[in-house]
Every structure is written in C-alpha cells, then in structure tokens.
Coordinates of C-alpha atoms and ligand atoms in Angstrom, one line a residue:
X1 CA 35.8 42.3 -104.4
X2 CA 34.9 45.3 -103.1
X3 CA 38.1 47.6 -101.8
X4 CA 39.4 48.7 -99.0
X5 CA 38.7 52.7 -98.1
X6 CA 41.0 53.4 -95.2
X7 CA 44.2 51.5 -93.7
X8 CA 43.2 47.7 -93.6
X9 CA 46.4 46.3 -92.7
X10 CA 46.8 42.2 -91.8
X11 CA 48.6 39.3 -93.0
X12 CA 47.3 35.9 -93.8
X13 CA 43.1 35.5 -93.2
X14 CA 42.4 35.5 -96.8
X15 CA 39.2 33.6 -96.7
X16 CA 38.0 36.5 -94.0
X17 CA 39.8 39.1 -96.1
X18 CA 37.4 37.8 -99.5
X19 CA 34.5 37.6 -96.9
X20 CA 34.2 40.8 -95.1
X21 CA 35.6 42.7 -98.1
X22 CA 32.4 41.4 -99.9
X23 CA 29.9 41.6 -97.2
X24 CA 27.0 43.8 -97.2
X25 CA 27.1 45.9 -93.6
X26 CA 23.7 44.6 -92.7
X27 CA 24.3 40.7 -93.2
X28 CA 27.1 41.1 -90.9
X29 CA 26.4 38.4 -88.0
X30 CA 26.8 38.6 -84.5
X31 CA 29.4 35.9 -84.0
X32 CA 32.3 34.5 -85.5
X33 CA 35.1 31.8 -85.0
X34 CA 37.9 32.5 -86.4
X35 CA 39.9 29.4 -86.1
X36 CA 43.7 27.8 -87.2
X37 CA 47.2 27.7 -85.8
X38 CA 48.6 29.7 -83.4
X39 CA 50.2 32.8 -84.6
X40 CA 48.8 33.6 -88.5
X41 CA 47.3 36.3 -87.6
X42 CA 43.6 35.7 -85.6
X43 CA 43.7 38.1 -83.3
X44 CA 45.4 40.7 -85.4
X45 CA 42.5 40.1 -87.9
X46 CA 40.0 40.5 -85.2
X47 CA 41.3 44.0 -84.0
X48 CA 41.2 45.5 -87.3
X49 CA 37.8 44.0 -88.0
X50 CA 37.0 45.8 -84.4
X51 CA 38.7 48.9 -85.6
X52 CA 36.9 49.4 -89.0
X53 CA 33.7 48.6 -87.5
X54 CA 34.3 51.3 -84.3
X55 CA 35.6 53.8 -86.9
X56 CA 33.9 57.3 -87.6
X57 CA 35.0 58.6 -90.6
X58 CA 31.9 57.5 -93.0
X59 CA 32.9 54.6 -95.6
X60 CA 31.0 52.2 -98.1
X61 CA 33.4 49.2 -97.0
X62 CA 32.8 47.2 -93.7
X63 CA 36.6 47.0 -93.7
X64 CA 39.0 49.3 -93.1
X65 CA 39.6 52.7 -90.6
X66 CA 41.0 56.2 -90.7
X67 CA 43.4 56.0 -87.9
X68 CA 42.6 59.6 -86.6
X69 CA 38.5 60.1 -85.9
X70 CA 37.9 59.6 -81.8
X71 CA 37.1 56.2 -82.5
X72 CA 40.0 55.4 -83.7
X73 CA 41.9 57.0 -81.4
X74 CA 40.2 55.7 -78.8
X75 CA 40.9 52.3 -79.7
X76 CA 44.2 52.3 -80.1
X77 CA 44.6 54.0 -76.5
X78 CA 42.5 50.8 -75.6
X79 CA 40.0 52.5 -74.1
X80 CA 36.9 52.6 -76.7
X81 CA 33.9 52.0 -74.6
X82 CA 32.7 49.5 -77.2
X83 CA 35.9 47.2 -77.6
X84 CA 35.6 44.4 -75.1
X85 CA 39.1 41.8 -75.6
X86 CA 40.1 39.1 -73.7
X87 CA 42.7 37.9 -75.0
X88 CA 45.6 35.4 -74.1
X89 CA 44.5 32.2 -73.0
X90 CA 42.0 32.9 -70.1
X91 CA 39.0 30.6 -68.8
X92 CA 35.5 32.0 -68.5
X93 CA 34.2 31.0 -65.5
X94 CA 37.4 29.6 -63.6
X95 CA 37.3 26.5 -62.2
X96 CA 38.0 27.6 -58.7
X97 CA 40.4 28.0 -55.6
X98 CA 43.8 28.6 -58.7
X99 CA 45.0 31.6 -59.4
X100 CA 42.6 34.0 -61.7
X101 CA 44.7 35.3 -64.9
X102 CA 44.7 39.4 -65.0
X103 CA 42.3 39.1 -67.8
X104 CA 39.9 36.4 -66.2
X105 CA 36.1 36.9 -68.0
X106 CA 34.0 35.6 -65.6
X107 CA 30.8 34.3 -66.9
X108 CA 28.6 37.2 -64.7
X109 CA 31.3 39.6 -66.7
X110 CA 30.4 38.0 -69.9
X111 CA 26.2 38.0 -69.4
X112 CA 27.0 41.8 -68.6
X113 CA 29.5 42.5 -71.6
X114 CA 27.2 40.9 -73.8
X115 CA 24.1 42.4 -73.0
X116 CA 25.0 46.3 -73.9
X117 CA 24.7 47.5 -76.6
X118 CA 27.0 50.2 -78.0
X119 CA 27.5 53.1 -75.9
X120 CA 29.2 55.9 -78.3
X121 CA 29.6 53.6 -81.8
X122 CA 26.4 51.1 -83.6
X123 CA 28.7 48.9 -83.2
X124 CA 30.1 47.1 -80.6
X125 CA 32.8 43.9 -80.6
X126 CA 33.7 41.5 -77.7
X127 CA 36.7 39.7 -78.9
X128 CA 37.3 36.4 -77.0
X129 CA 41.0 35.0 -77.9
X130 CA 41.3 31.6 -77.4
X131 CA 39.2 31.4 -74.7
X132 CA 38.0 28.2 -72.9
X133 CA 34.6 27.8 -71.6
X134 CA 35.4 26.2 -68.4
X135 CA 32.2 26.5 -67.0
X136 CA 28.1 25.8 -68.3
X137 CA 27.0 29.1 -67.2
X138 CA 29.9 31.1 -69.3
X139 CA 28.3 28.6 -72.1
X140 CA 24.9 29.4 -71.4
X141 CA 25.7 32.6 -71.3
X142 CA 27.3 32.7 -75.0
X143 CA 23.8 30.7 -76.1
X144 CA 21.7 33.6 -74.0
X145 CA 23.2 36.3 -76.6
X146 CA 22.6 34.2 -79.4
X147 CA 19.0 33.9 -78.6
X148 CA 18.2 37.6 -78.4
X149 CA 21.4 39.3 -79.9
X150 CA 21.5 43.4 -79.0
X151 CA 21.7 45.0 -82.2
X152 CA 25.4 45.6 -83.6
X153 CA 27.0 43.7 -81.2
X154 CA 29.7 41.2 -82.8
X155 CA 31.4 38.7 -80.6
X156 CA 34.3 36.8 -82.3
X157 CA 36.2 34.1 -80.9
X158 CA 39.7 32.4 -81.9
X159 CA 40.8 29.3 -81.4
X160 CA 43.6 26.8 -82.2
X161 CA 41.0 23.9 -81.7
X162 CA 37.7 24.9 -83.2
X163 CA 36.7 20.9 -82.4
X164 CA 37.0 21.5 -79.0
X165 CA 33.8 24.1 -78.1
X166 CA 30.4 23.0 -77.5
X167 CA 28.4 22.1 -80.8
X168 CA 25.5 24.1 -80.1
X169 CA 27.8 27.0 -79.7
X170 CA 29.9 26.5 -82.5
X171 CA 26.5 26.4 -84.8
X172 CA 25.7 29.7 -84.2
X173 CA 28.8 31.4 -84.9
X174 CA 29.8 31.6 -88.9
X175 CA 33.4 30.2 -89.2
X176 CA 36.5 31.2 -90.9
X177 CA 39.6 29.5 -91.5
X178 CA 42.8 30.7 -91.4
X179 CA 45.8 29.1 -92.8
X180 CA 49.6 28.8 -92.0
X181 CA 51.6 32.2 -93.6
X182 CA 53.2 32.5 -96.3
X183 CA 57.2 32.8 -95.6
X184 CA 57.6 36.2 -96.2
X185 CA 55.0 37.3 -94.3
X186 CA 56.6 36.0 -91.6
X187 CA 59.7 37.4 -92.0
X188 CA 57.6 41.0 -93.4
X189 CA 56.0 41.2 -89.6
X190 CA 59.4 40.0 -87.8
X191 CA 61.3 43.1 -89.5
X192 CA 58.3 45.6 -89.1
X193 CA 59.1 44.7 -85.1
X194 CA 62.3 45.3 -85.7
X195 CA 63.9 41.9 -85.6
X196 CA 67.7 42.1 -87.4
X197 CA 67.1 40.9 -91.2
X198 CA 69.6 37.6 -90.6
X199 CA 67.9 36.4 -87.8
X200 CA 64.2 37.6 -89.3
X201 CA 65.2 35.6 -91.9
X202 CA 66.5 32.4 -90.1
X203 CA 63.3 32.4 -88.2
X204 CA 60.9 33.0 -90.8
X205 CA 62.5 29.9 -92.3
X206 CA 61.9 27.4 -90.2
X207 CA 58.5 28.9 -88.6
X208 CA 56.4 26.8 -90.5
X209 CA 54.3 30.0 -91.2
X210 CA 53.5 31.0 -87.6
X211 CA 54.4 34.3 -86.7
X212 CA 54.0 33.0 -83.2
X213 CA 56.0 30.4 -83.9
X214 CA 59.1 32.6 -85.6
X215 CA 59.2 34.8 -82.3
X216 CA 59.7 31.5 -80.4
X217 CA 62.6 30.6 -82.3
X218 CA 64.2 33.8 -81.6
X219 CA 63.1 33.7 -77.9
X220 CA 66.0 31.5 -76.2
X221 CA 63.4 30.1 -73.5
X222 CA 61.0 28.7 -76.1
X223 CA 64.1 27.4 -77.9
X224 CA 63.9 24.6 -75.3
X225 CA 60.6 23.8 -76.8
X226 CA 61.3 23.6 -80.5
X227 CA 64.2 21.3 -79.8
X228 CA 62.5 19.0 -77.5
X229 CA 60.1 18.5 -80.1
X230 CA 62.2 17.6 -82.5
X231 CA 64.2 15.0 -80.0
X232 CA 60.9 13.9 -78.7
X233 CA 60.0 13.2 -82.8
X234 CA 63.2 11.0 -83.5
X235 CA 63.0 9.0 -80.2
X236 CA 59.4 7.7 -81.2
X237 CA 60.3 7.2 -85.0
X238 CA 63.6 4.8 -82.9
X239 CA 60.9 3.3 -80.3
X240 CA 62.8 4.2 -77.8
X241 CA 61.0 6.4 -74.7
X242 CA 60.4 9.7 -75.8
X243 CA 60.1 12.9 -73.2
X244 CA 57.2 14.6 -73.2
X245 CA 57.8 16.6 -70.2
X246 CA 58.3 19.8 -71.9
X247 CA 54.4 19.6 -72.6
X248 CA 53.6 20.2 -69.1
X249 CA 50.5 17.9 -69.6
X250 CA 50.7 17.0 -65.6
X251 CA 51.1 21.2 -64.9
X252 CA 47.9 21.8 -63.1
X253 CA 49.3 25.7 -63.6
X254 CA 48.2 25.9 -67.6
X255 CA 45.2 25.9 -68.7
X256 CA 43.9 23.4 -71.1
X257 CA 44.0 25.8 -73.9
X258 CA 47.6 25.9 -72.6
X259 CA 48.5 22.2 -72.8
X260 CA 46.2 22.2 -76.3
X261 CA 48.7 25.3 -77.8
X262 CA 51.6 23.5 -76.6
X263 CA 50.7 19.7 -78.3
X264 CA 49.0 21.5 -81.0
X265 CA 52.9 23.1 -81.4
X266 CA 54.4 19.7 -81.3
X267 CA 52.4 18.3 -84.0
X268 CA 53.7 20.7 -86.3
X269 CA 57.0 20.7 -85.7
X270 CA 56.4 16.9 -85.9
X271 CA 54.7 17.3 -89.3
X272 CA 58.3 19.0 -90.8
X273 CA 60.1 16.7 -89.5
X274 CA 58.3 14.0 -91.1
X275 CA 58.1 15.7 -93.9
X276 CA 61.8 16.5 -94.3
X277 CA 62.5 12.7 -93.3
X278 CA 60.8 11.6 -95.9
X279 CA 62.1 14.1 -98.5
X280 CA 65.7 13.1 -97.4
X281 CA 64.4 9.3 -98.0
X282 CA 63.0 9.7 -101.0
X283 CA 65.9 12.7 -102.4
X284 CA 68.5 12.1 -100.5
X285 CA 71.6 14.4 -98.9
X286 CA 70.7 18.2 -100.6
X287 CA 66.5 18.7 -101.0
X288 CA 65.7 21.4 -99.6
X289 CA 64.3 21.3 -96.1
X290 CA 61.2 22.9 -93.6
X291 CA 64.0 22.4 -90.8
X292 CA 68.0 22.6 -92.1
X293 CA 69.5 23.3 -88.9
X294 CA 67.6 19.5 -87.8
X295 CA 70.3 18.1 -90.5
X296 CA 72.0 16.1 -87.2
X297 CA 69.2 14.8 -85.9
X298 CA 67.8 13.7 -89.5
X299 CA 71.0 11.9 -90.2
X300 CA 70.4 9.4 -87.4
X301 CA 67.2 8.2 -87.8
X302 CA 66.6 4.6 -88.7
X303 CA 65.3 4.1 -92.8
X304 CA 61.8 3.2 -93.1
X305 CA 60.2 1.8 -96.5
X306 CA 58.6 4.5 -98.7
X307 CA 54.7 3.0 -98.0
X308 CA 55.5 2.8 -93.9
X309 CA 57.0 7.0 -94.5
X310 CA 53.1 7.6 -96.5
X311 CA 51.4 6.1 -93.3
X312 CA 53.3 8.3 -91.3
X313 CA 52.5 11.7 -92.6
X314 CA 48.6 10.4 -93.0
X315 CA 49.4 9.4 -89.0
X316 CA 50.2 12.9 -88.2
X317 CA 47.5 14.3 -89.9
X318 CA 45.3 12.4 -88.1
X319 CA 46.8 13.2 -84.8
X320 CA 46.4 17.1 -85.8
X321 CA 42.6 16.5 -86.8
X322 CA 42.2 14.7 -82.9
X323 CA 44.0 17.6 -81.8
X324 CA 41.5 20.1 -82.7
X325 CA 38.7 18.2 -80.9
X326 CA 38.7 17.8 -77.3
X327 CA 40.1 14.6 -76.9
X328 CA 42.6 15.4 -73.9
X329 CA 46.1 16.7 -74.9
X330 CA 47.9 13.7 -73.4
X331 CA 45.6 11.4 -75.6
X332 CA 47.2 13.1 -78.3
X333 CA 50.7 12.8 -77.7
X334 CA 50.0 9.0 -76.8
X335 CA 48.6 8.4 -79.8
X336 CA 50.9 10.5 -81.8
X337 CA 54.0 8.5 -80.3
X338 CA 52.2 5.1 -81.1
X339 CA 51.8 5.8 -84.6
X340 CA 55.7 7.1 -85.1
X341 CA 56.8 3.6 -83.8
X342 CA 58.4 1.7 -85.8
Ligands
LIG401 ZN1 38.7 56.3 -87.7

C-alpha cells in the first residue's frame, strides 16, 4: 500500500482506505456507494476523499490534503465551488405537497449539478448521503451521468440499505463496504468531541460500533429509542404484543430512509440482545456482555433450548439482509417479531 502524503484522517472504511490508498489517479471512477450501518464513518470517509481530491498542494497519493492551499480552505469554509453534499436523509425529487427538507436535491438540481464539470479544481465531487431516489426522473438523471460522465466528476453515495436502490443504478457505481467500529474508535471520536471520558466510555460500550449510535446513547431523547428496542425485543422473545410505535412506521413526516434508519437501528440492538441472551444461556450469570446495563431485562426472559437460540440469531440475520432491500420497513419488523416468538 501506497502511503498517505498529507492529513488523511478517518476511522473505520478499511476496505476504501486499502482501495483508494492503492488506486492509480486515472482508474478513479465516477461513482461510488459507500454502503453499511449508520454512523461508522460514510460520510466522514466521503469528505476527506472530497478533500484530497479538491486539494492543491501537488501529491503522488489520491488520498490525503494539506489543510492550508485555497482548496482546502475553501472546503472547509463549505464553500469550494466543486463540492456538491447533500447530506442527511433528503429525497431527490420530493414526492409532493409535504414539507421540502433545507437540503432538498431536486432532480432538475441534480441534472444541473451533475453536468458541470469542475470550475476552479479537475476534480469535482457530488456527495449524496443517504439519499432516496423518490422519483424516476432524479433516477434517470443518475443513469444520464453515467452514460456520458463529464470528466473528473465523482459522485458517491451512502447508504444504510445498499439493496434498496435501483439495480441498473447500483451497477454502475463500484461499491465499498464498511463495517461496524472497532470499540475504541468509538470512544477515540466521542473524546475528540469532547465527550467526558466516563461517559465516552459507557457509550462506546454498548454502541455496537456506531458512532452514531454512541451519540444516541448519550442524547437523553434517543435514549427512548435504545430502550424501547430492547423492551420491544423481550416482549416478542415472551409472545406477548410488542410496541413498535417508537418506529414511527405510520409517521407520514419521515422519510423512508427515515423509517429504514430507524428499523435498521432496531435490528441491531436486537442482534445484542440475542446475542447476550444466548451467551447468558449458554455461560450463565458473569460473560461478559454487548449490553450490561440490559442485565434486568435479560434476567426475565423465558429459557429457550440451545438449537431454537441458533435459529434465532440466523432469524435476525435474516431480517437485517431484508432490511437492506426494499422490502417496506414495517415488513421488517413483522417479520422480525414472528421469528422471535416463541
Ligand atoms: Zn490542500
């Protein structure tokens, strides 16, 4: 591998790390997915892909920046004429009569964005985070560039649910996993924000390698969500109705990237506690666990024989694989709660 020359600094993404860091600059392609859970790092990854590429200062690696050329400094002002980001959960192309997010692409935007080419750089990047295509023409508009790509002009898309967007769009981009973080990443990015080390530390524990995730934990309003996960999780292991109301899957307010982030959030958290259910089964009272302070909750939940707990996790595996495709989140959750039934 090739190194860095310049500041190339990201967690997780080590499959794009070992492939950009290797990459000749003129194989570089004009799209990519970058795909996985919420909060490891996507987006993050993206920028300072966007960054080394809209960089000045002359290098022989396609990654990494100075920090202190105009380019630079025009990008971190957010005002480099050849950074295009819409980022948060936004559709392209609306679907009409609701209220437009601040950073709603429409798909004339897009067809525009997509057509210049740099203006001060070679290089010019339209990042697209987590974006839904709600409408054909914002697709048709992604296949358009595809056909006749300007030259230098990178688009790269995340996405929680890679399954989700349209084949012949997902064919032309090249796709890169990334991966849950490792612990003390998480914990490494929650103290560089200046998070308290105890509670950095309490979150990075049970964040199941989302930074996202951690940050939600320490956020008392998304507490709500992490523990009616967890409830919602031991009333379908008891058969007993389970609340799902904290998913919002009726909210005609979210998006359904929204509704997608927010199931795709349950299934994890679902995952531990399946995971540490069946470690206290099979261990007992003292192995260590993804969620401790679920200890309670653990305690009361009905014993299941050892081949029904195997099922299980292959269950929720299954559910996370239907998850990523664009079977309807409430599809998900049914069939997620049907499976954990005793
Ligand atoms: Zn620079």
């Amino acid at each position: 591998m090739k190194g860095i020359e310049g500041t190339f600094d990201v967690v997780g993404g080590q499959a794009a790390l070992a492939y950009f860091a290797t990459l000749d600059p003129s194989r570089l392609s004009h799209g990519y997915i970058f795909s996985g859970p919420v909060g490891v790092g996507k987006k993050t990854f993206a920028r300072r892909i966007a960054q080394s590429l809209l960089c000045e200062t002359p290098k022989g690696t396609l990654l990494g920046y100075c920090g202190t050329c105009p380019g630079c400094t025009l990008f971190v002002a957010g005002t480099h004429p050849d950074f295009v980001s819409s980022e948060g959960r936004i559709k392209i192309g609306g679907d009409g009569g609701s209220a437009l997010h601040d950073e709603d692409l429409s798909a004339r935007d897009l067809v525009r964005e997509l057509s210049l080419h740099g203006y001060r750089s070679r290089y010019r990047v339209v990042l697209l985070g987590d974006v839904s295509f709600a409408t054909h023409e914002a697709a048709n508009a992604l296949l358009k560039f595809f056909e006749e790509p300007p030259s230098g002009v990178v688009v790269i898309l995340t996405t929680n649910a890679p399954g989700s967007l349209l084949a012949t769009i997902r064919s032309r981009f090249i796709e890169l996993a990334f991966g849950p973080l490792p612990r003390a990443d998480v914990e490494r990015v929650l103290l560089a924000s200046g998070i308290t080390p105890g509670r950095a530390a309490f979150a990075s524990e049970i964040a199941l390698g989302s930074i996202a995730r951690a940050r939600a934990i320490l956020d008392e309003d998304d507490l709500g969500v992490r523990d009616a996960s967890y409830a919602w999780f031991a009333n379908a292991v008891r058969g007993e109705p389970a609340d799902a109301s904290f998913l919002r899957l009726d909210d005609r307010s979210l998006s359904g990237a929204e509704k997608r982030a927010l199931v795709g959030e349950l299934i994890e958290l679902v995952r531990a506690a399946a995971r540490d259910w069946v470690a206290l089964s099979v261990g007992g009272a003292g192995v260590p666990l993804l969620a401790a302070d679920q200890q309670p909750l653990y305690a009361k939940l009905p014993p299941r024989d050892p081949k029904a707990m195997v099922a299980l996790l292959a269950a929720v595996g299954d559910a996370a694989r239907l998850a990523s495709t664009n079977v309807s989140a409430g599809l998900v959750v049914d069939y997620l709660r049907v499976q954990l039934a005793p």
